[in-house]
Each structure stands twice: as C-alpha cells, then as structure tokens.
Coordinates of N, CA and C and ligand atoms in Angstrom, one line a residue:
M12 N 0.9 -1.3 0.2 CA -0.1 0.2 0.1 C 1.1 1.2 0.0
R13 N 0.3 2.3 -0.6 CA 1.0 3.5 -0.5 C 1.3 4.0 0.8
K14 N 2.2 4.9 1.0 CA 2.7 5.5 2.1 C 2.1 6.8 2.4
N15 N 2.0 7.3 3.7 CA 1.5 8.7 3.9 C 2.9 9.4 4.2
I16 N 3.0 10.7 3.5 CA 4.5 11.3 3.9 C 4.1 12.7 4.1
V17 N 5.2 13.2 4.9 CA 5.1 14.8 5.0 C 6.5 15.3 4.8
A18 N 6.7 15.8 3.8 CA 7.9 16.3 3.4 C 7.9 17.8 3.6
G19 N 9.2 18.3 3.8 CA 9.5 19.5 3.9 C 10.5 20.2 2.9
N20 N 9.9 21.4 2.2 CA 10.6 22.0 1.6 C 11.2 23.5 1.7
W21 N 12.6 23.5 2.4 CA 12.9 24.9 2.9 C 13.2 25.7 1.6
K22 N 13.4 25.5 0.5 CA 13.6 26.7 -0.4 C 15.0 27.2 -0.3
M23 N 14.9 28.4 -0.4 CA 16.4 29.2 -0.5 C 16.4 29.8 1.1
N24 N 16.2 29.1 2.0 CA 16.1 29.8 3.4 C 17.0 29.0 4.4
T25 N 17.2 29.5 5.4 CA 18.4 29.4 6.5 C 19.8 29.5 6.1
T26 N 20.6 29.7 7.0 CA 22.0 29.7 6.7 C 22.3 28.2 7.1
L27 N 23.6 27.6 7.0 CA 24.0 26.4 7.4 C 23.8 26.0 8.9
Q28 N 24.0 27.0 9.5 CA 23.9 26.8 11.2 C 22.4 26.9 11.3
E29 N 21.8 27.6 11.0 CA 20.2 27.7 11.3 C 19.8 26.4 10.8
G30 N 19.7 26.1 9.6 CA 19.5 24.6 8.9 C 19.9 23.4 9.9
V31 N 21.0 23.4 10.1 CA 21.4 22.4 11.1 C 20.6 22.4 12.5
E32 N 20.3 23.4 13.2 CA 19.7 23.8 14.4 C 18.1 23.4 13.9
L33 N 17.9 23.6 13.2 CA 16.3 23.4 12.7 C 16.0 21.8 12.7
A34 N 17.1 21.2 11.9 CA 16.9 20.0 11.6 C 17.1 19.0 12.8
N35 N 17.9 19.4 13.9 CA 18.2 19.0 15.0 C 16.8 18.9 16.0
E36 N 16.3 20.1 15.9 CA 15.0 20.4 16.7 C 14.0 19.4 16.2
I37 N 13.9 19.3 15.1 CA 12.6 18.2 14.4 C 13.0 17.2 14.9
N38 N 14.2 16.6 14.7 CA 14.7 15.0 14.8 C 14.3 15.0 16.5
T39 N 14.8 15.9 17.3 CA 14.3 15.5 18.6 C 13.0 15.7 19.1
L40 N 12.4 16.4 18.5 CA 10.7 16.1 18.8 C 9.7 15.0 18.3
L41 N 10.9 14.3 17.3 CA 10.2 13.3 16.7 C 10.6 12.0 17.3
E42 N 11.9 12.3 18.2 CA 12.5 11.0 18.6 C 11.5 10.6 19.5
G43 N 11.3 9.1 19.8 CA 10.2 8.5 20.7 C 8.6 8.7 20.6
K44 N 8.5 9.6 19.4 CA 7.2 9.9 19.1 C 6.7 9.0 18.1
S45 N 5.5 8.2 18.4 CA 4.9 7.4 17.3 C 4.3 8.4 16.1
K46 N 4.6 8.1 15.1 CA 3.8 9.0 14.0 C 3.5 8.1 12.8
N47 N 2.4 8.3 12.2 CA 1.6 7.5 11.1 C 2.2 8.0 9.5
C48 N 3.3 8.6 9.5 CA 3.8 8.8 8.2 C 5.1 9.1 8.0
E49 N 5.6 9.0 6.7 CA 7.1 9.1 6.5 C 7.4 10.9 6.8
V50 N 8.5 11.1 7.1 CA 8.9 12.4 7.2 C 10.0 12.6 6.7
V51 N 10.5 13.6 5.5 CA 11.3 14.1 4.8 C 11.6 15.3 5.0
I52 N 12.8 15.7 5.1 CA 13.0 17.4 4.8 C 14.1 17.6 3.7
C53 N 13.7 18.5 2.7 CA 14.5 18.8 1.5 C 14.9 20.0 1.9
V54 N 16.4 20.1 1.6 CA 17.3 21.3 2.1 C 17.9 21.7 1.2
P55 N 18.8 23.2 1.2 CA 19.7 23.4 0.0 C 20.9 22.6 0.1
F56 N 21.3 22.5 -1.2 CA 22.5 21.6 -1.4 C 23.6 21.6 -0.3
T57 N 23.8 22.9 0.2 CA 25.0 23.2 1.1 C 24.8 22.7 2.5
H58 N 23.4 22.3 2.7 CA 23.0 21.9 4.0 C 23.2 20.3 4.2
L59 N 23.3 19.6 2.9 CA 22.7 18.4 3.1 C 23.7 17.4 4.0
T60 N 25.2 17.3 3.8 CA 25.9 16.6 4.6 C 25.7 17.0 6.1
S61 N 25.6 18.3 6.4 CA 25.8 18.5 7.8 C 24.3 18.0 8.3
V62 N 23.3 18.3 7.6 CA 21.9 17.9 8.4 C 21.9 16.6 8.4
N63 N 22.4 15.8 7.7 CA 22.5 14.3 7.7 C 23.4 13.6 8.9
A64 N 24.3 14.7 9.1 CA 25.0 14.2 10.4 C 24.1 14.3 11.9
V65 N 22.9 15.3 11.6 CA 22.2 15.4 13.1 C 20.7 14.7 13.0
I66 N 20.4 14.2 11.8 CA 19.1 13.5 12.2 C 19.2 11.9 11.9
E67 N 18.4 11.0 12.3 CA 18.2 9.8 12.6 C 17.4 9.4 11.2
P68 N 18.0 8.6 10.3 CA 17.6 8.2 9.1 C 16.1 7.3 9.4
S69 N 16.2 6.6 10.5 CA 14.8 6.0 10.9 C 13.6 7.0 11.3
I70 N 14.1 8.3 11.8 CA 13.2 9.3 11.7 C 12.8 10.2 10.6
I71 N 13.8 10.6 10.0 CA 13.5 11.5 9.1 C 14.5 11.3 8.0
G72 N 13.8 11.4 6.6 CA 14.6 11.2 5.3 C 15.1 12.5 5.0
L73 N 16.1 12.6 4.2 CA 16.7 13.8 3.5 C 16.7 13.8 2.3
G74 N 16.3 15.1 1.7 CA 16.2 15.2 0.2 C 16.8 16.6 -0.1
A75 N 17.2 16.6 -1.6 CA 17.3 17.7 -2.0 C 16.4 18.6 -2.6
E76 N 16.7 19.7 -3.2 CA 15.5 20.4 -3.8 C 15.6 20.6 -5.2
N77 N 16.5 20.0 -5.9 CA 16.7 19.9 -7.3 C 17.9 18.8 -7.7
C78 N 18.2 18.5 -8.7 CA 19.3 18.0 -9.3 C 19.7 18.3 -10.8
S79 N 20.7 18.2 -11.3 CA 21.2 18.2 -12.8 C 20.6 17.5 -13.7
E80 N 20.3 17.5 -14.9 CA 19.9 16.5 -15.7 C 21.1 15.7 -16.3
H81 N 22.2 16.3 -16.1 CA 23.4 15.7 -16.6 C 24.1 14.7 -15.6
E82 N 24.9 13.8 -16.3 CA 25.5 12.9 -14.9 C 26.8 13.4 -14.2
S83 N 27.3 14.3 -15.0 CA 28.7 14.8 -14.6 C 29.2 15.8 -15.8
G84 N 30.3 16.6 -15.5 CA 30.9 17.2 -16.3 C 31.0 18.5 -16.4
A85 N 31.2 19.5 -17.5 CA 31.2 20.6 -17.5 C 30.1 21.6 -17.6
Y86 N 29.5 21.4 -16.3 CA 28.3 22.2 -16.0 C 28.3 23.0 -14.7
T87 N 29.0 24.2 -15.0 CA 29.5 24.8 -13.8 C 28.5 25.4 -13.0
G88 N 28.3 25.2 -11.5 CA 27.3 25.4 -10.7 C 26.3 24.3 -10.6
E89 N 26.3 23.4 -11.2 CA 25.2 22.5 -11.2 C 25.7 21.3 -10.0
V90 N 24.8 20.7 -9.6 CA 24.9 19.6 -8.9 C 24.2 18.3 -9.2
S91 N 24.9 17.2 -9.4 CA 24.3 16.0 -10.0 C 23.9 15.2 -8.8
A92 N 22.9 14.2 -9.4 CA 22.3 13.4 -8.4 C 23.1 12.4 -7.8
S93 N 24.2 12.0 -8.4 CA 25.4 11.2 -7.5 C 25.9 11.8 -6.5
M94 N 26.2 13.3 -6.7 CA 26.7 14.2 -5.7 C 25.6 14.1 -4.6
V95 N 24.2 14.5 -4.9 CA 23.4 14.4 -4.0 C 23.3 13.2 -3.2
K96 N 23.2 12.1 -3.9 CA 23.2 10.8 -3.1 C 24.7 10.6 -2.1
S97 N 25.5 11.2 -2.6 CA 26.9 10.8 -1.8 C 26.7 11.8 -0.5
T98 N 25.9 12.5 -0.6 CA 25.5 13.3 0.8 C 24.9 12.4 2.0
G99 N 24.2 11.1 1.4 CA 23.4 10.8 2.5 C 21.9 11.0 2.0
A100 N 21.6 11.8 1.1 CA 20.1 12.0 1.0 C 19.8 10.9 0.2
T101 N 18.4 10.9 0.3 CA 17.6 9.6 -0.2 C 16.1 10.4 -1.2
H102 N 16.1 11.7 -1.2 CA 15.0 12.1 -1.9 C 15.5 13.4 -2.6
V103 N 14.7 13.8 -3.7 CA 15.0 15.0 -4.6 C 13.6 15.5 -4.9
I104 N 13.4 17.0 -4.8 CA 12.3 17.3 -5.3 C 12.5 17.8 -6.8
L105 N 11.7 17.4 -7.7 CA 11.9 17.6 -9.0 C 10.6 18.6 -9.6
G106 N 10.8 19.4 -10.5 CA 9.9 20.2 -11.2 C 9.0 21.0 -10.2
H107 N 9.5 21.5 -9.1 CA 9.0 22.4 -8.4 C 8.3 23.5 -9.2
S108 N 7.1 24.3 -9.0 CA 6.9 25.4 -9.8 C 7.8 26.4 -10.0
E109 N 8.7 26.5 -8.9 CA 9.6 27.8 -9.1 C 10.8 27.7 -9.8
R110 N 10.7 26.0 -9.8 CA 11.8 25.9 -10.9 C 11.2 25.9 -12.4
R111 N 10.1 25.4 -12.5 CA 9.7 25.6 -13.9 C 9.5 27.1 -14.3
Q112 N 9.0 28.0 -13.3 CA 8.7 29.2 -13.6 C 9.8 30.0 -13.8
Y113 N 10.8 30.1 -12.7 CA 12.0 30.9 -12.8 C 13.1 30.4 -13.5
F114 N 13.3 29.3 -13.7 CA 14.5 28.7 -14.3 C 14.2 27.9 -15.6
G115 N 12.8 28.1 -16.1 CA 12.5 27.4 -17.3 C 12.6 26.2 -17.6
E116 N 12.2 25.2 -16.4 CA 12.7 23.9 -16.4 C 11.4 23.2 -17.2
N117 N 11.6 22.5 -18.4 CA 10.5 21.9 -19.1 C 10.3 20.5 -19.0
N118 N 9.4 19.9 -19.5 CA 9.1 18.4 -19.3 C 10.2 17.6 -19.7
E119 N 11.1 18.1 -21.0 CA 11.9 17.2 -21.5 C 13.2 17.1 -20.4
Q120 N 13.4 18.2 -19.7 CA 14.6 18.2 -18.8 C 14.2 17.7 -17.4
L121 N 13.0 18.0 -17.2 CA 12.5 17.2 -15.7 C 12.5 15.6 -16.1
L122 N 12.2 15.2 -17.1 CA 12.3 13.6 -17.5 C 13.8 13.0 -17.4
A123 N 14.5 14.0 -17.7 CA 16.2 13.8 -17.8 C 16.6 13.7 -16.4
K124 N 15.9 14.7 -15.8 CA 16.6 14.8 -14.2 C 16.0 13.6 -13.3
T125 N 14.7 13.3 -13.7 CA 14.3 12.1 -13.0 C 14.8 10.9 -13.2
K126 N 15.4 10.8 -14.5 CA 16.1 9.5 -14.9 C 17.6 9.7 -14.0
Q127 N 18.1 10.7 -13.9 CA 19.0 10.9 -13.2 C 19.2 10.4 -11.8
A128 N 17.9 10.9 -11.1 CA 17.6 10.7 -9.5 C 17.4 9.2 -9.6
L129 N 16.8 8.7 -10.5 CA 16.4 7.0 -10.4 C 17.6 6.4 -10.5
A130 N 18.4 6.5 -11.5 CA 19.8 6.1 -11.6 C 20.6 5.8 -10.3
N131 N 20.5 7.0 -9.7 CA 21.2 7.1 -8.4 C 20.7 6.9 -7.3
G132 N 19.7 6.2 -7.3 CA 18.8 5.6 -6.3 C 18.2 6.6 -5.4
L133 N 17.8 7.9 -5.9 CA 17.1 9.0 -5.2 C 15.8 8.5 -5.6
T134 N 14.9 8.9 -4.7 CA 13.3 9.0 -5.0 C 12.7 10.5 -5.2
P135 N 12.3 10.5 -6.6 CA 12.1 11.8 -7.0 C 10.8 12.2 -6.4
I136 N 10.5 13.4 -5.3 CA 9.1 14.0 -5.3 C 8.9 15.0 -6.5
F137 N 8.3 14.6 -7.3 CA 7.9 15.3 -8.6 C 6.7 15.9 -8.6
C138 N 6.9 17.4 -8.5 CA 5.7 18.4 -8.4 C 5.1 18.6 -9.9
V139 N 3.6 18.7 -9.7 CA 2.9 19.0 -10.8 C 1.8 20.1 -10.2
G140 N 1.3 21.1 -11.4 CA 0.2 21.9 -10.6 C -0.2 22.9 -11.7
E141 N -1.0 23.4 -11.6 CA -1.5 24.5 -12.5 C -1.5 26.0 -12.0
V142 N -1.3 26.8 -12.8 CA -1.1 28.4 -12.5 C -2.7 28.9 -12.3
L143 N -2.6 29.9 -11.7 CA -4.2 30.6 -11.3 C -5.0 30.4 -12.7
E144 N -4.4 31.0 -13.7 CA -4.9 31.4 -15.0 C -5.7 30.0 -15.6
E145 N -5.0 29.0 -15.4 CA -5.5 27.7 -15.8 C -6.5 27.1 -14.9
R146 N -6.2 27.4 -13.6 CA -7.5 27.0 -12.7 C -8.8 27.8 -13.1
E147 N -8.6 29.3 -13.2 CA -9.9 29.5 -13.6 C -10.3 29.8 -15.0
N148 N -9.5 29.2 -16.2 CA -9.9 29.2 -17.5 C -10.3 27.5 -17.7
G149 N -10.3 26.9 -16.4 CA -10.7 25.5 -16.7 C -9.9 24.4 -17.3
T150 N -8.7 24.9 -17.7 CA -7.7 23.8 -18.2 C -7.1 23.1 -17.4
Y151 N -7.2 23.2 -16.1 CA -6.2 22.7 -15.1 C -6.0 21.3 -14.9
N152 N -7.1 20.5 -15.3 CA -6.9 18.7 -15.2 C -5.9 18.6 -16.4
D153 N -6.1 19.1 -17.6 CA -5.2 19.2 -18.6 C -3.8 19.3 -18.7
V154 N -3.8 20.4 -17.9 CA -2.5 21.0 -17.8 C -1.6 19.8 -16.7
V155 N -2.0 19.6 -15.6 CA -1.7 18.7 -14.5 C -1.4 17.2 -15.3
R156 N -2.5 17.0 -16.0 CA -2.3 15.5 -16.7 C -1.0 15.6 -17.7
S157 N -1.0 16.5 -18.4 CA 0.6 16.6 -19.4 C 1.8 16.5 -18.6
Q158 N 1.6 17.1 -17.3 CA 2.9 17.3 -16.5 C 3.1 15.7 -16.2
V159 N 1.9 15.2 -15.6 CA 2.5 13.6 -15.5 C 2.7 12.7 -16.4
E160 N 2.0 12.8 -17.6 CA 2.4 12.2 -18.9 C 4.0 12.4 -19.4
A161 N 4.4 13.6 -18.9 CA 5.9 13.9 -19.2 C 6.9 12.8 -18.7
L162 N 6.1 11.8 -17.8 CA 7.3 10.9 -17.0 C 6.6 9.5 -17.8
F163 N 5.8 9.5 -18.6 CA 5.2 8.0 -19.0 C 6.1 7.3 -19.9
S164 N 7.4 7.8 -20.2 CA 8.2 7.0 -21.2 C 8.9 6.2 -20.1
L165 N 9.1 6.2 -18.6 CA 9.7 5.5 -17.8 C 8.8 4.3 -17.7
S166 N 9.7 3.1 -17.3 CA 9.2 1.7 -17.1 C 8.4 1.9 -16.0
A167 N 7.5 0.7 -15.9 CA 6.6 0.7 -14.7 C 7.4 0.6 -13.3
D168 N 8.5 -0.1 -13.6 CA 9.4 -0.3 -12.3 C 10.0 1.0 -11.8
D169 N 10.3 1.9 -12.8 CA 10.8 3.2 -12.3 C 9.6 4.1 -11.8
F170 N 8.7 4.2 -12.5 CA 7.6 5.1 -12.3 C 7.0 4.8 -10.7
A171 N 7.1 3.5 -10.6 CA 6.8 3.0 -8.8 C 7.5 3.6 -8.0
K172 N 8.6 4.2 -8.4 CA 9.5 4.7 -7.2 C 9.2 6.1 -7.0
I173 N 8.4 6.9 -7.8 CA 8.0 8.2 -7.7 C 6.9 8.6 -6.8
I174 N 7.3 9.6 -6.0 CA 6.3 10.4 -5.1 C 5.7 11.5 -6.1
I175 N 4.3 11.7 -6.4 CA 4.1 13.0 -7.1 C 3.4 13.9 -5.8
A176 N 4.0 15.3 -6.1 CA 3.2 16.2 -5.0 C 2.4 17.2 -6.0
Y177 N 1.1 17.2 -5.8 CA 0.1 18.2 -6.7 C 0.0 19.5 -5.7
E178 N 0.6 20.6 -6.4 CA 0.8 22.0 -6.0 C 0.5 22.7 -6.9
P179 N -0.9 23.3 -6.5 CA -1.4 24.7 -7.3 C -0.9 25.3 -7.3
V180 N -0.3 26.3 -8.4 CA 0.7 27.6 -8.1 C 0.3 28.3 -7.4
W181 N -1.0 28.7 -7.7 CA -1.9 29.8 -6.8 C -2.1 29.5 -5.4
A182 N -1.6 28.5 -4.7 CA -1.8 28.2 -3.6 C -0.6 28.2 -2.9
I183 N 0.6 28.3 -3.6 CA 2.1 28.1 -2.8 C 2.3 29.4 -2.4
G184 N 2.7 29.5 -1.2 CA 3.3 30.8 -0.3 C 2.2 31.7 -0.2
T185 N 1.0 31.5 -0.6 CA 0.1 32.8 -0.9 C -1.1 32.8 0.2
G186 N -1.1 31.7 1.3 CA -1.9 31.6 2.4 C -3.4 31.0 1.9
K187 N -3.5 30.9 0.1 CA -4.6 30.5 -0.3 C -4.5 28.9 -0.5
T188 N -5.2 28.0 0.4 CA -5.1 26.6 0.3 C -6.1 26.1 -0.9
A189 N -5.8 25.2 -1.5 CA -7.0 24.5 -2.3 C -8.1 23.7 -1.3
T190 N -9.2 23.8 -1.6 CA -10.1 23.2 -0.7 C -9.8 22.0 -0.5
A191 N -9.9 21.2 0.5 CA -9.7 19.5 0.3 C -10.5 18.9 -0.7
E192 N -11.6 19.4 -1.1 CA -12.7 18.7 -2.2 C -11.6 19.2 -3.7
Q193 N -11.1 20.5 -3.7 CA -10.3 20.6 -5.0 C -9.0 19.4 -5.0
A194 N -8.3 19.6 -3.8 CA -7.1 18.5 -3.7 C -7.9 17.1 -3.9
Q195 N -8.8 16.7 -3.5 CA -9.1 15.5 -3.7 C -9.3 15.1 -5.1
D196 N -10.2 15.8 -5.8 CA -10.6 16.0 -7.2 C -9.4 15.7 -7.9
M197 N -8.2 16.8 -7.8 CA -7.3 16.6 -8.7 C -6.2 15.3 -8.2
H198 N -6.3 14.8 -7.2 CA -5.5 13.8 -6.8 C -6.0 12.5 -7.4
A199 N -7.7 12.5 -7.4 CA -8.0 11.5 -7.9 C -7.8 11.5 -9.6
N200 N -7.6 12.5 -10.0 CA -7.5 12.7 -11.7 C -6.1 12.2 -11.9
I201 N -5.2 12.6 -11.2 CA -3.9 12.2 -11.1 C -3.8 10.6 -11.1
R202 N -4.5 9.8 -10.1 CA -4.4 8.8 -9.7 C -5.0 7.9 -11.2
H203 N -6.3 8.6 -11.6 CA -6.6 7.9 -12.8 C -5.6 8.0 -13.9
T204 N -5.0 9.1 -14.1 CA -4.0 9.2 -15.3 C -3.0 8.1 -15.4
I205 N -2.6 8.0 -14.1 CA -1.2 6.6 -13.7 C -2.0 5.5 -14.0
E206 N -3.3 5.2 -13.4 CA -3.6 3.9 -13.7 C -4.1 3.7 -15.2
E207 N -4.4 4.6 -16.3 CA -4.7 4.3 -17.4 C -3.4 4.0 -18.0
K208 N -2.2 4.3 -17.7 CA -0.8 4.2 -18.3 C -0.5 2.9 -17.5
Y209 N -0.2 2.6 -16.3 CA 0.5 1.8 -15.2 C -0.4 0.5 -14.9
G210 N -1.7 0.9 -14.9 CA -2.6 -0.1 -13.9 C -2.8 0.3 -12.8
K211 N -3.8 -0.3 -12.3 CA -4.7 0.1 -10.9 C -3.6 -0.1 -9.8
E212 N -2.9 -1.2 -9.8 CA -2.0 -1.5 -8.5 C -1.1 -0.4 -8.4
L213 N -0.4 0.0 -9.5 CA 0.5 0.9 -9.5 C 0.2 2.0 -9.0
A214 N -1.0 2.7 -9.7 CA -1.8 3.8 -9.3 C -2.3 3.8 -7.9
D215 N -2.6 2.5 -7.4 CA -2.9 2.8 -6.1 C -1.8 2.9 -5.0
N216 N -0.9 2.4 -5.4 CA 0.4 2.3 -4.4 C 1.3 3.6 -4.8
T217 N 1.0 4.6 -5.5 CA 1.5 5.8 -5.8 C 1.2 6.9 -4.5
S218 N 2.2 7.4 -3.9 CA 1.7 8.5 -2.9 C 1.6 10.0 -3.6
I219 N 0.6 10.3 -3.3 CA 0.2 11.7 -4.0 C 0.1 12.7 -2.8
L220 N 1.3 14.0 -2.9 CA 1.3 14.4 -1.7 C 0.5 15.8 -2.2
Y221 N -0.1 16.8 -1.4 CA -0.5 18.1 -1.7 C 0.0 19.1 -1.2
G222 N 0.6 20.0 -1.9 CA 1.5 21.4 -1.5 C 0.9 22.6 -1.7
G223 N 0.8 23.5 -0.9 CA 0.1 24.9 -1.2 C -0.4 25.6 0.1
S224 N 0.2 26.0 0.8 CA -0.1 26.9 2.1 C -0.8 25.9 3.1
C225 N -0.3 24.5 3.1 CA -0.6 23.6 4.2 C -0.2 23.7 5.5
K226 N -0.9 23.9 6.6 CA -0.7 24.2 7.8 C -1.0 23.3 9.0
P227 N -0.7 23.3 10.3 CA -1.6 22.6 11.2 C -2.8 22.6 11.1
G228 N -3.3 23.6 10.8 CA -5.0 24.0 11.0 C -5.8 23.3 9.8
N229 N -5.2 23.3 8.5 CA -5.8 22.6 7.4 C -5.5 21.4 7.3
A230 N -4.3 20.9 7.7 CA -3.8 19.6 7.3 C -4.7 18.3 7.5
P231 N -5.5 18.4 8.7 CA -6.1 17.2 8.9 C -7.4 17.0 7.9
E232 N -7.9 18.2 7.5 CA -9.0 17.9 6.4 C -8.5 17.7 5.2
L233 N -7.2 17.9 5.0 CA -6.5 17.8 3.5 C -6.3 16.1 3.6
F234 N -5.5 15.8 4.5 CA -4.9 14.4 4.5 C -6.4 13.3 4.9
A235 N -7.3 13.9 5.3 CA -8.5 12.9 5.5 C -9.1 12.5 4.1
K236 N -8.7 13.2 3.0 CA -9.4 12.8 1.9 C -8.6 11.5 1.3
P237 N -9.1 10.6 0.7 CA -8.9 9.4 0.5 C -7.8 9.2 -0.7
D238 N -7.5 10.4 -1.5 CA -6.4 10.4 -2.5 C -5.5 11.2 -2.0
V239 N -5.5 11.8 -1.0 CA -4.4 12.7 -0.5 C -3.5 11.8 0.6
D240 N -2.2 11.5 0.3 CA -1.4 10.8 1.0 C -0.3 11.7 1.6
G241 N -0.5 13.0 2.3 CA 0.4 13.7 2.8 C 0.7 15.1 2.1
G242 N 1.7 15.8 2.4 CA 1.9 17.3 2.1 C 3.5 17.2 1.8
L243 N 3.6 18.3 0.6 CA 4.8 18.9 0.7 C 4.6 20.3 1.3
I244 N 5.5 20.5 2.4 CA 5.2 21.7 3.0 C 6.2 23.0 2.9
G245 N 6.1 24.0 2.3 CA 7.0 25.2 2.3 C 7.2 25.8 3.5
G246 N 6.4 27.0 3.4 CA 6.5 28.0 4.9 C 6.5 27.3 6.1
A247 N 5.6 26.2 6.3 CA 5.3 25.8 7.5 C 6.2 24.9 7.9
A248 N 7.3 24.4 7.0 CA 8.4 23.3 7.4 C 9.5 24.1 8.0
L249 N 9.5 25.5 8.1 CA 10.7 26.2 8.4 C 10.8 26.6 10.0
K250 N 9.4 25.9 10.6 CA 9.5 26.4 12.0 C 9.3 24.6 12.6
A251 N 10.0 24.2 13.5 CA 9.5 22.9 14.0 C 8.6 22.5 14.3
D252 N 7.7 23.9 15.4 CA 6.4 23.2 16.0 C 5.4 23.1 14.7
S253 N 5.4 23.9 13.9 CA 4.5 23.7 12.7 C 4.6 22.7 11.7
F254 N 5.8 22.3 11.6 CA 6.1 21.1 10.8 C 5.4 19.7 11.5
I255 N 5.9 19.7 13.1 CA 5.3 18.7 13.6 C 3.7 18.7 13.6
G256 N 3.3 19.7 14.0 CA 1.8 19.9 13.9 C 1.0 19.3 12.5
I257 N 1.7 19.5 11.4 CA 1.4 18.9 10.4 C 1.5 17.2 10.4
I258 N 2.7 17.1 10.8 CA 3.0 15.4 10.8 C 1.9 14.8 12.0
E259 N 1.4 15.8 12.8 CA 0.5 15.0 13.7 C -1.0 14.9 13.3
A260 N -1.0 15.7 12.0 CA -2.2 15.5 11.5 C -2.8 13.9 10.8
F261 N -1.7 13.1 11.0 CA -2.0 11.8 10.6 C -2.1 11.0 11.6
N262 N -2.1 11.6 13.2 CA -2.1 10.7 14.2 C -3.9 10.3 14.7
Ligands
PEP328 C1 6.2 24.7 -1.7 O1 6.8 25.5 -2.2 O2 6.4 23.4 -2.0 C2 5.0 24.8 -0.9 C3 3.9 23.9 -0.6 O3 5.2 26.1 -0.2 P1 4.1 26.7 0.9 O4 3.6 25.5 2.0 O5 4.8 27.9 1.7 O6 2.8 27.1 0.3

C-alpha cells in the first residue's frame, strides 16, 4: 500500500547553522514519538551533509530540492544526482513550480532529471500543478495530466519509485489553500491518469502529496481525503512546531 508522507521544502532559506539547528530540533521532537507517516526534509545543497549528520535516518529522510539532468562534467554550478546521493540524501524534489517558472525547466529536462535521480537511487518528489489562469479558465486537469504524462516513457518499475506532489501554483506561499475537495478531485484525476498508463495496482500504490499553504490547521481535513497521501510543505516546514503539527495530522 502507498505511504503517507510529510515532506518539507525549505527552499532558499536558512544559513547552514540555522538549518542544522532546525533539523536537530525536528529530529529531537520526533524522537520516541509514534507517527503515522514518513517524514522527509528537503534542504539546500549546502546543508545536506551537515543535516544528515544530525538526523536519524529511521526518523527523518533527507532530500535535495533539485538536481542536474546531466550525469557529470562541464556544467559549472550544477549539482548531480550522484553528488546528492553521496551526501546521504534519499530524496530529491523535481519540477517544483518555482524551478519551472524562474528557471524555465521543461518537461524534457524534468524527465532527464528524474532519470538521473532514479539511476542514482534517489526517490523523486515530482511536482505538478496549474497556475491561477489555468484554474480559472478550466484547463487545470489537462495541464496537470500533461505534466504527469511527461514521465510516461519511464518503465513501470521506475515510475513506481516516484512520489507525486500536486501543488496548485496559486496556493504556494500565498496563504490560499486549495479546498480539501479541490485537492481530492485533482489527486483522483492524477491517480486515474497513472492507472490508465500503468494499471490500478501501481496507481493505488503511488503516494500523491498536496502542497500549497498547508498548515497544522488545514492539514487534518486535507489528509483525510482518500487520495491525499500527505503534504509537501514550504513555509510551515521552517518552524519545528508547525512542521510537527502537520505530521500530527496523521495521528
Ligand atoms: C512549496 O513551495 O512546496 C509549498 C507548498 O509552499 P507553501 O507551503 O509555503 O505554500
């Protein structure tokens, strides 16, 4: 069966020292606590090794926020999937809307990044989601479907290793959450799209997370929906108490 997962996306926040302190605090608060979901924190590249040293892998998984679509070589400033893996990380966020919007990442590149991540044993947290205009003009289902379909050249074995995160762009960092019904509808559509390509069993086993202004106050309602398997959390992942509050929505 699919897993419930709460993953934090720290984005470009915290110095190394602040990040280590935050990771340590989250790890300490979760130690000895029973939780009904997996927890992952996705942190800046610069923080990976040091954060890995202060978290217990059985309590918190560690992820990067991006990786290169190239294996290695003359790509100044890029960080490869094998470099990420060598820090001890287990996950990588790919296709976040900020990467698509500000860095022009397209479906072709994102497929290449996903292949690099998988080839290096990292679990991709693959983000999809429509912008406000697409929500308002009614094309949102088609937009998200085509973002998911960008991965459909992967084998079933490879696709089965991916976590999908549905993040309506209009809800990210805006304080505007999709309603639990809007999230459920889209998650069900995504699962159906996956089922059409890879079959019911694989679709049922795929974890689909919701992201977009998720907080301790709205997480229980969102996570109660049958196709919402957890959250990808931005702002609320930067404070240990609010991140833990969201994790507790699964208790
Ligand atoms: C995100 O960027 O992945 C996100 C969900 O951000 P926020 O929770 O701040 O809306």
